[in-house]
């Protein structure tokens, strides 16, 4: 059975504006994933641009907008998709070419939450042990692969990408706040104060809906707010 | 108010005011269902009771705060040019203050 695709094409060097291009895949094999289809389509048309790497939902390179919903092409089965399968780059991001977006604004947000352990100065030269319970608090947080599916599906991120940190960075903010070894709680919380960085989250929960790893940034944001309240009383 | 209603404070105020508004609405509806005032005089007498008048005034104040934070958030989300945002925020503030003043006159007029 052939399958039809409609793919966003844009080469800033050649095109005045983006357009949708139709493709047809002659044969869909059972169990085929969307990324495999894209690789076959690229054999037909070598100019088609998209990112990929691990092909098993671990690296997060092939995040894209699939029939209006963000996801990873490599773990999206073709049989679940309605035709024509409409593929667009992640929304709200600058397009480099076709399905390839500039991830820099997203990484800038990630860097802004200082995603590393901040401990005693000078740093201790021994292992910093955690109890199993302390380690358990990081479950559902450390698994983030930074694919940007969540942040780029968030309306607050679309309207205020420079000032709102977005769900992915905020999930990581909580990941370090929740870490028993981190000692920069007050600095981390004061960084998130104000009207924009954290509080632009209006609990729309698109982030939870699309996360390919099943993580819950909205819950993490709620926990940051609860910790702020606890610290301020 | 804007400065104090930023970030965490704004978020908390919005939630606390919502809780009060929800409770007041339930209480008000329950009263109407259980013992509806038979006529206008009874209705006025009911609203003129000091606990009811005070609760209504608190509700009005919190409704204004709630509407201000919500409206301001929407304007901050969608309206980016500074001048347009300033005008929209001022109009919202003035409209809310006018509503508040009018409602205050009504409640105080009934209660005195």
mmCIF file of C-alpha atoms in Angstrom:
data_model
loop_
_atom_site.group_PDB
_atom_site.id
_atom_site.type_symbol
_atom_site.label_atom_id
_atom_site.label_comp_id
_atom_site.label_asym_id
_atom_site.label_seq_id
_atom_site.Cartn_x
_atom_site.Cartn_y
_atom_site.Cartn_z
ATOM 1 C CA UNK A 1 0.000 0.000 0.000
ATOM 2 C CA UNK A 2 1.427 3.395 -0.942
ATOM 3 C CA UNK A 3 1.349 6.219 1.581
ATOM 4 C CA UNK A 4 1.057 9.957 0.943
ATOM 5 C CA UNK A 5 3.100 12.659 2.701
ATOM 6 C CA UNK A 6 2.936 16.446 2.694
ATOM 7 C CA UNK A 7 6.239 17.898 3.909
ATOM 8 C CA UNK A 8 7.240 21.467 4.759
ATOM 9 C CA UNK A 9 10.036 22.602 2.471
ATOM 10 C CA UNK A 10 12.086 25.738 2.919
ATOM 11 C CA UNK A 11 15.579 26.637 1.854
ATOM 12 C CA UNK A 12 16.245 30.242 2.922
ATOM 13 C CA UNK A 13 18.966 30.557 0.263
ATOM 14 C CA UNK A 14 16.614 29.676 -2.605
ATOM 15 C CA UNK A 15 12.968 30.015 -1.543
ATOM 16 C CA UNK A 16 11.152 33.285 -0.996
ATOM 17 C CA UNK A 17 8.731 31.479 1.297
ATOM 18 C CA UNK A 18 8.101 27.968 2.620
ATOM 19 C CA UNK A 19 5.805 25.570 0.754
ATOM 20 C CA UNK A 20 4.370 22.093 1.307
ATOM 21 C CA UNK A 21 5.628 19.360 -1.040
ATOM 22 C CA UNK A 22 3.755 16.136 -1.741
ATOM 23 C CA UNK A 23 5.564 12.795 -1.607
ATOM 24 C CA UNK A 24 4.463 9.217 -2.032
ATOM 25 C CA UNK A 25 6.057 6.196 -0.463
ATOM 26 C CA UNK A 26 5.473 3.192 -2.713
ATOM 27 C CA UNK A 27 5.554 0.488 -0.085
ATOM 28 C CA UNK A 28 4.886 0.597 3.652
ATOM 29 C CA UNK A 29 6.353 -2.368 5.448
ATOM 30 C CA UNK A 30 4.669 -3.719 8.597
ATOM 31 C CA UNK A 31 6.021 -2.087 11.759
ATOM 32 C CA UNK A 32 7.637 0.735 9.788
ATOM 33 C CA UNK A 33 8.360 3.946 11.690
ATOM 34 C CA UNK A 34 8.019 7.469 10.309
ATOM 35 C CA UNK A 35 11.787 8.019 10.305
ATOM 36 C CA UNK A 36 12.294 4.970 8.067
ATOM 37 C CA UNK A 37 9.742 6.467 5.660
ATOM 38 C CA UNK A 38 11.616 9.795 5.694
ATOM 39 C CA UNK A 39 14.900 8.007 4.928
ATOM 40 C CA UNK A 40 13.221 6.280 1.949
ATOM 41 C CA UNK A 41 11.750 9.581 0.762
ATOM 42 C CA UNK A 42 15.205 11.127 0.972
ATOM 43 C CA UNK A 43 16.370 8.467 -1.494
ATOM 44 C CA UNK A 44 13.747 9.824 -3.913
ATOM 45 C CA UNK A 45 14.657 13.451 -3.225
ATOM 46 C CA UNK A 46 18.095 14.059 -1.755
ATOM 47 C CA UNK A 47 17.364 17.727 -1.082
ATOM 48 C CA UNK A 48 14.918 16.854 1.742
ATOM 49 C CA UNK A 49 16.481 17.933 5.054
ATOM 50 C CA UNK A 50 15.830 16.465 8.524
ATOM 51 C CA UNK A 51 17.899 15.534 11.570
ATOM 52 C CA UNK A 52 18.298 12.016 12.889
ATOM 53 C CA UNK A 53 20.750 9.988 14.883
ATOM 54 C CA UNK A 54 19.993 7.093 17.222
ATOM 55 C CA UNK A 55 16.715 5.985 15.564
ATOM 56 C CA UNK A 56 15.351 4.632 18.852
ATOM 57 C CA UNK A 57 13.933 7.593 20.781
ATOM 58 C CA UNK A 58 17.020 8.259 22.864
ATOM 59 C CA UNK A 59 18.814 11.175 21.195
ATOM 60 C CA UNK A 60 15.816 13.424 20.439
ATOM 61 C CA UNK A 61 17.259 14.635 17.107
ATOM 62 C CA UNK A 62 14.250 13.872 14.927
ATOM 63 C CA UNK A 63 11.606 15.833 16.836
ATOM 64 C CA UNK A 64 9.104 17.349 14.415
ATOM 65 C CA UNK A 65 5.474 18.300 14.083
ATOM 66 C CA UNK A 66 3.631 15.205 12.842
ATOM 67 C CA UNK A 67 0.012 15.743 11.743
ATOM 68 C CA UNK A 68 -0.148 18.765 14.046
ATOM 69 C CA UNK A 69 1.402 17.092 17.077
ATOM 70 C CA UNK A 70 5.045 17.201 18.145
ATOM 71 C CA UNK A 71 6.829 13.862 18.381
ATOM 72 C CA UNK A 72 9.888 11.821 17.490
ATOM 73 C CA UNK A 73 9.767 10.399 13.959
ATOM 74 C CA UNK A 74 11.792 7.320 14.940
ATOM 75 C CA UNK A 75 9.250 6.035 17.466
ATOM 76 C CA UNK A 76 6.074 7.055 15.598
ATOM 77 C CA UNK A 77 4.566 4.016 13.807
ATOM 78 C CA UNK A 78 3.292 4.830 10.311
ATOM 79 C CA UNK A 79 0.167 2.745 10.853
ATOM 80 C CA UNK A 80 -1.066 5.238 13.487
ATOM 81 C CA UNK A 81 -0.884 8.212 11.101
ATOM 82 C CA UNK A 82 -3.658 9.652 8.959
ATOM 83 C CA UNK A 83 -2.906 10.422 5.302
ATOM 84 C CA UNK A 84 -1.512 12.587 3.969
ATOM 85 C CA UNK A 85 1.023 12.585 6.791
ATOM 86 C CA UNK A 86 1.763 16.276 7.275
ATOM 87 C CA UNK A 87 5.253 17.015 8.548
ATOM 88 C CA UNK A 88 6.396 20.450 9.687
ATOM 89 C CA UNK A 89 9.369 21.686 11.699
ATOM 90 C CA UNK A 90 8.911 22.211 15.456
ATOM 91 C CA UNK A 91 6.621 25.246 15.860
ATOM 92 C CA UNK A 92 7.986 28.558 17.072
ATOM 93 C CA UNK A 93 11.620 27.819 16.201
ATOM 94 C CA UNK A 94 13.742 29.471 13.497
ATOM 95 C CA UNK A 95 13.924 27.129 10.474
ATOM 96 C CA UNK A 96 17.390 26.386 9.097
ATOM 97 C CA UNK A 97 16.103 24.194 6.270
ATOM 98 C CA UNK A 98 13.015 22.012 5.757
ATOM 99 C CA UNK A 99 12.433 20.093 9.020
ATOM 100 C CA UNK A 100 15.689 21.272 10.608
ATOM 101 C CA UNK A 101 15.280 24.035 13.197
ATOM 102 C CA UNK A 102 17.801 26.183 15.029
ATOM 103 C CA UNK A 103 17.820 24.738 18.568
ATOM 104 C CA UNK A 104 19.895 27.602 20.001
ATOM 105 C CA UNK A 105 16.968 29.491 21.633
ATOM 106 C CA UNK A 106 15.974 26.225 23.323
ATOM 107 C CA UNK A 107 19.513 25.510 24.531
ATOM 108 C CA UNK A 108 19.810 29.074 25.793
ATOM 109 C CA UNK A 109 16.806 28.461 28.036
ATOM 110 C CA UNK A 110 18.335 25.202 29.220
ATOM 111 C CA UNK A 111 21.631 26.925 30.092
ATOM 112 C CA UNK A 112 19.732 29.676 31.932
ATOM 113 C CA UNK A 113 18.637 27.269 34.690
ATOM 114 C CA UNK A 114 22.275 26.294 35.363
ATOM 115 C CA UNK A 115 21.731 22.573 34.791
ATOM 116 C CA UNK A 116 24.578 21.311 36.927
ATOM 117 C CA UNK A 117 25.103 20.509 40.605
ATOM 118 C CA UNK A 118 26.205 23.470 42.673
ATOM 119 C CA UNK A 119 27.773 22.308 45.882
ATOM 120 C CA UNK A 120 30.094 23.503 48.586
ATOM 121 C CA UNK A 121 33.056 25.694 47.728
ATOM 122 C CA UNK A 122 35.716 24.371 47.504
ATOM 123 C CA UNK A 123 34.198 21.278 45.969
ATOM 124 C CA UNK A 124 34.299 18.143 48.092
ATOM 125 C CA UNK A 125 36.713 15.521 46.862
ATOM 126 C CA UNK A 126 34.666 12.525 47.833
ATOM 127 C CA UNK A 127 31.547 10.838 46.569
ATOM 128 C CA UNK A 128 28.331 12.607 47.470
ATOM 129 C CA UNK A 129 26.099 9.746 48.487
ATOM 130 C CA UNK A 130 22.331 9.749 48.226
ATOM 131 C CA UNK A 131 19.830 7.516 49.969
ATOM 132 C CA UNK A 132 17.601 5.458 47.650
ATOM 133 C CA UNK A 133 14.717 7.809 48.558
ATOM 134 C CA UNK A 134 16.749 10.901 47.645
ATOM 135 C CA UNK A 135 17.701 9.291 44.352
ATOM 136 C CA UNK A 136 14.081 8.386 43.675
ATOM 137 C CA UNK A 137 13.113 12.067 43.704
ATOM 138 C CA UNK A 138 15.010 12.478 40.423
ATOM 139 C CA UNK A 139 12.931 9.863 38.620
ATOM 140 C CA UNK A 140 10.759 11.448 35.947
ATOM 141 C CA UNK A 141 13.195 14.378 35.717
ATOM 142 C CA UNK A 142 16.611 13.133 34.627
ATOM 143 C CA UNK A 143 15.195 11.147 31.690
ATOM 144 C CA UNK A 144 14.622 14.281 29.581
ATOM 145 C CA UNK A 145 16.398 13.981 26.214
ATOM 146 C CA UNK A 146 16.070 17.696 25.289
ATOM 147 C CA UNK A 147 14.176 16.986 22.081
ATOM 148 C CA UNK A 148 12.179 20.239 22.538
ATOM 149 C CA UNK A 149 8.819 18.584 21.731
ATOM 150 C CA UNK A 150 7.363 20.022 24.940
ATOM 151 C CA UNK A 151 8.646 23.594 24.820
ATOM 152 C CA UNK A 152 7.730 24.038 21.155
ATOM 153 C CA UNK A 153 4.170 22.867 21.783
ATOM 154 C CA UNK A 154 3.685 25.395 24.593
ATOM 155 C CA UNK A 155 1.708 28.551 23.670
ATOM 156 C CA UNK A 156 3.462 30.518 26.425
ATOM 157 C CA UNK A 157 6.785 29.585 24.785
ATOM 158 C CA UNK A 158 5.470 30.690 21.374
ATOM 159 C CA UNK A 159 4.418 34.132 22.662
ATOM 160 C CA UNK A 160 7.379 34.819 24.955
ATOM 161 C CA UNK A 161 10.345 32.657 23.888
ATOM 162 C CA UNK A 162 12.880 35.210 25.094
ATOM 163 C CA UNK A 163 11.510 35.532 28.583
ATOM 164 C CA UNK A 164 9.585 32.380 29.502
ATOM 165 C CA UNK A 165 11.972 29.482 30.075
ATOM 166 C CA UNK A 166 9.637 26.820 28.698
ATOM 167 C CA UNK A 167 8.699 23.405 30.114
ATOM 168 C CA UNK A 168 11.939 21.563 29.255
ATOM 169 C CA UNK A 169 14.198 24.058 31.047
ATOM 170 C CA UNK A 170 11.790 24.282 33.984
ATOM 171 C CA UNK A 171 11.706 20.488 34.325
ATOM 172 C CA UNK A 172 15.504 20.659 34.586
ATOM 173 C CA UNK A 173 15.277 23.542 37.067
ATOM 174 C CA UNK A 174 13.222 21.252 39.317
ATOM 175 C CA UNK A 175 15.577 18.333 38.649
ATOM 176 C CA UNK A 176 18.381 20.291 40.349
ATOM 177 C CA UNK A 177 16.158 21.821 43.037
ATOM 178 C CA UNK A 178 15.021 18.298 43.928
ATOM 179 C CA UNK A 179 18.579 16.960 44.099
ATOM 180 C CA UNK A 180 19.733 16.369 47.688
ATOM 181 C CA UNK A 181 23.333 17.174 46.675
ATOM 182 C CA UNK A 182 22.573 20.609 45.268
ATOM 183 C CA UNK A 183 22.992 23.558 47.612
ATOM 184 C CA UNK A 184 21.948 26.478 45.459
ATOM 185 C CA UNK A 185 18.208 26.285 46.178
ATOM 186 C CA UNK A 186 17.820 29.975 47.063
ATOM 187 C CA UNK A 187 19.760 31.208 44.016
ATOM 188 C CA UNK A 188 17.820 28.855 41.761
ATOM 189 C CA UNK A 189 14.479 30.036 43.126
ATOM 190 C CA UNK A 190 15.363 33.716 42.925
ATOM 191 C CA UNK A 191 16.397 33.195 39.298
ATOM 192 C CA UNK A 192 12.878 31.930 38.568
ATOM 193 C CA UNK A 193 11.054 34.801 40.317
ATOM 194 C CA UNK A 194 9.323 37.548 38.358
ATOM 195 C CA UNK A 195 6.447 37.480 35.960
ATOM 196 C CA UNK A 196 8.008 35.627 33.051
ATOM 197 C CA UNK A 197 10.626 32.915 33.549
ATOM 198 C CA UNK A 198 8.407 30.518 35.507
ATOM 199 C CA UNK A 199 5.061 32.210 35.948
ATOM 200 C CA UNK A 200 4.141 32.396 32.253
ATOM 201 C CA UNK A 201 3.167 28.747 32.658
ATOM 202 C CA UNK A 202 -0.639 28.740 32.596
ATOM 203 C CA UNK A 203 -0.881 24.945 33.081
ATOM 204 C CA UNK A 204 -2.022 24.377 29.500
ATOM 205 C CA UNK A 205 -0.263 20.985 29.710
ATOM 206 C CA UNK A 206 0.552 20.568 26.010
ATOM 207 C CA UNK A 207 4.031 19.656 27.285
ATOM 208 C CA UNK A 208 2.710 16.641 29.194
ATOM 209 C CA UNK A 209 0.573 15.629 26.221
ATOM 210 C CA UNK A 210 3.483 15.440 23.764
ATOM 211 C CA UNK A 211 6.533 14.353 25.813
ATOM 212 C CA UNK A 212 7.858 11.233 24.049
ATOM 213 C CA UNK A 213 9.413 10.042 27.311
ATOM 214 C CA UNK A 214 6.161 10.411 29.270
ATOM 215 C CA UNK A 215 7.551 13.105 31.586
ATOM 216 C CA UNK A 216 5.431 15.722 33.327
ATOM 217 C CA UNK A 217 6.900 19.256 33.214
ATOM 218 C CA UNK A 218 3.643 20.770 34.527
ATOM 219 C CA UNK A 219 3.988 18.764 37.752
ATOM 220 C CA UNK A 220 7.623 19.852 38.073
ATOM 221 C CA UNK A 221 6.588 23.503 37.617
ATOM 222 C CA UNK A 222 3.903 23.035 40.273
ATOM 223 C CA UNK A 223 6.520 21.659 42.661
ATOM 224 C CA UNK A 224 8.776 24.666 42.053
ATOM 225 C CA UNK A 225 5.860 26.979 42.882
ATOM 226 C CA UNK A 226 5.057 24.963 46.016
ATOM 227 C CA UNK A 227 8.696 25.183 47.124
ATOM 228 C CA UNK A 228 8.653 28.952 46.532
ATOM 229 C CA UNK A 229 5.555 29.268 48.715
ATOM 230 C CA UNK A 230 7.150 27.107 51.418
ATOM 231 C CA UNK A 231 10.329 29.192 51.375
ATOM 232 C CA UNK A 232 8.462 32.500 51.515
ATOM 233 C CA UNK A 233 6.346 31.751 54.612
ATOM 234 C CA UNK B 1 -0.342 46.836 42.769
ATOM 235 C CA UNK B 2 1.421 45.480 39.693
ATOM 236 C CA UNK B 3 4.810 45.360 41.345
ATOM 237 C CA UNK B 4 3.531 43.453 44.362
ATOM 238 C CA UNK B 5 1.331 41.219 42.207
ATOM 239 C CA UNK B 6 4.315 39.937 40.200
ATOM 240 C CA UNK B 7 5.471 36.356 39.980
ATOM 241 C CA UNK B 8 4.811 34.254 43.031
ATOM 242 C CA UNK B 9 2.653 36.884 44.775
ATOM 243 C CA UNK B 10 0.455 37.342 41.724
ATOM 244 C CA UNK B 11 0.076 33.607 41.293
ATOM 245 C CA UNK B 12 -0.800 33.131 44.983
ATOM 246 C CA UNK B 13 -3.237 36.065 45.005
ATOM 247 C CA UNK B 14 -4.974 34.659 41.949
ATOM 248 C CA UNK B 15 -5.415 31.262 43.569
ATOM 249 C CA UNK B 16 -6.476 32.570 46.990
ATOM 250 C CA UNK B 17 -8.953 35.010 45.432
ATOM 251 C CA UNK B 18 -10.328 32.187 43.264
ATOM 252 C CA UNK B 19 -10.877 30.058 46.377
ATOM 253 C CA UNK B 20 -12.747 32.898 48.132
ATOM 254 C CA UNK B 21 -14.811 33.693 45.025
ATOM 255 C CA UNK B 22 -15.722 30.019 44.663
ATOM 256 C CA UNK B 23 -16.810 29.757 48.308
ATOM 257 C CA UNK B 24 -18.790 33.002 48.134
ATOM 258 C CA UNK B 25 -20.530 31.888 44.937
ATOM 259 C CA UNK B 26 -21.510 28.531 46.498
ATOM 260 C CA UNK B 27 -22.708 30.251 49.698
ATOM 261 C CA UNK B 28 -24.685 32.845 47.722
ATOM 262 C CA UNK B 29 -26.348 30.273 45.476
ATOM 263 C CA UNK B 30 -27.116 28.018 48.448
ATOM 264 C CA UNK B 31 -28.786 30.917 50.278
ATOM 265 C CA UNK B 32 -30.860 31.737 47.199
ATOM 266 C CA UNK B 33 -31.933 28.108 46.897
ATOM 267 C CA UNK B 34 -32.625 27.475 50.591
ATOM 268 C CA UNK B 35 -34.363 30.734 51.554
ATOM 269 C CA UNK B 36 -34.859 33.062 48.623
ATOM 270 C CA UNK B 37 -35.870 36.598 49.729
ATOM 271 C CA UNK B 38 -39.613 36.977 48.983
ATOM 272 C CA UNK B 39 -39.460 40.630 47.926
ATOM 273 C CA UNK B 40 -37.129 43.572 47.281
ATOM 274 C CA UNK B 41 -37.297 44.839 50.883
ATOM 275 C CA UNK B 42 -36.256 41.411 52.202
ATOM 276 C CA UNK B 43 -33.466 41.291 49.634
ATOM 277 C CA UNK B 44 -32.177 44.732 50.760
ATOM 278 C CA UNK B 45 -32.418 43.720 54.407
ATOM 279 C CA UNK B 46 -30.450 40.595 53.662
ATOM 280 C CA UNK B 47 -27.675 42.479 51.848
ATOM 281 C CA UNK B 48 -27.607 45.145 54.586
ATOM 282 C CA UNK B 49 -26.674 42.614 57.300
ATOM 283 C CA UNK B 50 -23.100 43.565 58.306
ATOM 284 C CA UNK B 51 -21.574 40.056 57.787
ATOM 285 C CA UNK B 52 -23.173 39.824 54.333
ATOM 286 C CA UNK B 53 -22.141 43.379 53.393
ATOM 287 C CA UNK B 54 -18.560 42.783 54.551
ATOM 288 C CA UNK B 55 -18.354 39.434 52.739
ATOM 289 C CA UNK B 56 -19.691 41.074 49.585
ATOM 290 C CA UNK B 57 -17.176 43.911 49.819
ATOM 291 C CA UNK B 58 -14.313 41.426 50.273
ATOM 292 C CA UNK B 59 -15.644 39.496 47.285
ATOM 293 C CA UNK B 60 -15.746 42.636 45.154
ATOM 294 C CA UNK B 61 -12.182 43.538 46.103
ATOM 295 C CA UNK B 62 -10.905 40.026 45.390
ATOM 296 C CA UNK B 63 -12.865 39.900 42.131
ATOM 297 C CA UNK B 64 -11.072 43.070 41.027
ATOM 298 C CA UNK B 65 -7.677 41.663 42.049
ATOM 299 C CA UNK B 66 -8.424 38.374 40.275
ATOM 300 C CA UNK B 67 -9.599 40.122 37.116
ATOM 301 C CA UNK B 68 -6.592 42.448 37.161
ATOM 302 C CA UNK B 69 -4.051 39.625 37.392
ATOM 303 C CA UNK B 70 -5.832 37.526 34.764
ATOM 304 C CA UNK B 71 -6.337 40.447 32.374
ATOM 305 C CA UNK B 72 -2.775 41.642 32.876
ATOM 306 C CA UNK B 73 -1.407 38.158 32.149
ATOM 307 C CA UNK B 74 -3.392 37.966 28.911
ATOM 308 C CA UNK B 75 -2.164 41.417 27.837
ATOM 309 C CA UNK B 76 1.440 40.514 28.727
ATOM 310 C CA UNK B 77 1.127 37.270 26.771
ATOM 311 C CA UNK B 78 -0.263 38.635 23.553
ATOM 312 C CA UNK B 79 0.434 42.365 23.363
ATOM 313 C CA UNK B 80 4.137 42.988 22.903
ATOM 314 C CA UNK B 81 4.572 46.589 21.659
ATOM 315 C CA UNK B 82 5.188 48.569 24.844
ATOM 316 C CA UNK B 83 2.938 51.537 24.001
ATOM 317 C CA UNK B 84 -0.039 49.323 23.082
ATOM 318 C CA UNK B 85 0.519 47.256 26.204
ATOM 319 C CA UNK B 86 0.642 50.393 28.380
ATOM 320 C CA UNK B 87 -2.615 51.672 26.912
ATOM 321 C CA UNK B 88 -4.341 48.296 27.272
ATOM 322 C CA UNK B 89 -3.178 47.897 30.897
ATOM 323 C CA UNK B 90 -4.307 51.439 31.735
ATOM 324 C CA UNK B 91 -7.718 50.873 30.149
ATOM 325 C CA UNK B 92 -8.103 47.589 32.017
ATOM 326 C CA UNK B 93 -7.084 49.224 35.299
ATOM 327 C CA UNK B 94 -9.439 52.158 34.809
ATOM 328 C CA UNK B 95 -12.342 49.916 33.795
ATOM 329 C CA UNK B 96 -11.819 47.703 36.849
ATOM 330 C CA UNK B 97 -11.531 50.707 39.173
ATOM 331 C CA UNK B 98 -14.739 52.181 37.728
ATOM 332 C CA UNK B 99 -16.555 48.855 38.189
ATOM 333 C CA UNK B 100 -15.192 48.637 41.730
ATOM 334 C CA UNK B 101 -16.277 52.161 42.625
ATOM 335 C CA UNK B 102 -19.746 51.601 41.198
ATOM 336 C CA UNK B 103 -20.174 48.291 43.019
ATOM 337 C CA UNK B 104 -18.911 49.861 46.242
ATOM 338 C CA UNK B 105 -21.513 52.641 45.953
ATOM 339 C CA UNK B 106 -24.257 50.057 45.485
ATOM 340 C CA UNK B 107 -23.219 47.862 48.420
ATOM 341 C CA UNK B 108 -22.647 50.809 50.764
ATOM 342 C CA UNK B 109 -25.921 52.403 49.559
ATOM 343 C CA UNK B 110 -27.850 49.247 50.425
ATOM 344 C CA UNK B 111 -26.088 48.728 53.737
ATOM 345 C CA UNK B 112 -26.558 52.281 55.080
#
